[in-house]
C-alpha cells in the first residue's frame, strides 16, 4: 500500500511537471495572444499518460 501510494504520488508530480514544462515551452515558442496550443497540450499529455 505504501509503495503504491508513493509511486502514484510520484507519477502525479511527474505528470504535473511535464504539463507545467510543456505549457512553459509552448508559451515561449508561441507568440502571446494564442492560448490554443498551450491549452491543447495539457489535456493530451494527461490523456496519453
Short mmCIF file of C-alpha atoms in Angstrom, two decimals:
data_model
loop_
_atom_site.label_atom_id
_atom_site.label_comp_id
_atom_site.label_asym_id
_atom_site.label_seq_id
_atom_site.Cartn_x
_atom_site.Cartn_y
_atom_site.Cartn_z
CA UNK A 1 0.00 0.00 0.00
CA UNK A 2 2.71 2.46 0.97
CA UNK A 3 4.71 1.68 -2.17
CA UNK A 4 1.65 2.13 -4.38
CA UNK A 5 0.77 5.45 -2.75
CA UNK A 6 4.36 6.70 -3.11
CA UNK A 7 4.57 5.66 -6.76
CA UNK A 8 1.20 7.19 -7.57
CA UNK A 9 2.25 10.46 -5.93
CA UNK A 10 5.50 10.41 -7.90
CA UNK A 11 3.57 9.83 -11.14
CA UNK A 12 1.23 12.73 -10.39
CA UNK A 13 4.18 15.01 -9.64
CA UNK A 14 5.97 13.92 -12.85
CA UNK A 15 2.83 14.48 -14.94
CA UNK A 16 2.33 17.86 -13.28
CA UNK A 17 5.92 18.84 -14.04
CA UNK A 18 5.61 17.63 -17.64
CA UNK A 19 2.43 19.62 -18.17
CA UNK A 20 3.96 22.66 -16.49
CA UNK A 21 7.09 22.38 -18.64
CA UNK A 22 5.05 21.84 -21.80
CA UNK A 23 2.96 24.91 -21.04
CA UNK A 24 6.13 26.90 -20.37
CA UNK A 25 7.73 25.77 -23.63
CA UNK A 26 4.56 26.47 -25.59
CA UNK A 27 4.34 29.92 -24.04
CA UNK A 28 7.96 30.53 -25.05
CA UNK A 29 7.53 29.28 -28.62
CA UNK A 30 4.04 30.59 -29.39
CA UNK A 31 3.54 34.36 -29.55
CA UNK A 32 1.43 35.86 -26.78
CA UNK A 33 -2.27 36.04 -27.57
CA UNK A 34 -2.60 32.49 -28.93
CA UNK A 35 -3.58 30.34 -25.96
CA UNK A 36 -4.90 27.44 -28.06
CA UNK A 37 -1.62 25.44 -28.27
CA UNK A 38 -0.88 25.71 -24.54
CA UNK A 39 -4.45 24.70 -23.73
CA UNK A 40 -4.42 21.70 -26.07
CA UNK A 41 -1.07 20.28 -24.90
CA UNK A 42 -2.03 19.74 -21.25
CA UNK A 43 -5.11 17.51 -21.84
CA UNK A 44 -3.28 15.45 -24.46
CA UNK A 45 -0.37 14.91 -22.07
CA UNK A 46 -2.72 13.74 -19.32
CA UNK A 47 -4.68 11.57 -21.76
CA UNK A 48 -1.54 9.89 -23.11
CA UNK A 49 -0.34 9.03 -19.60
#
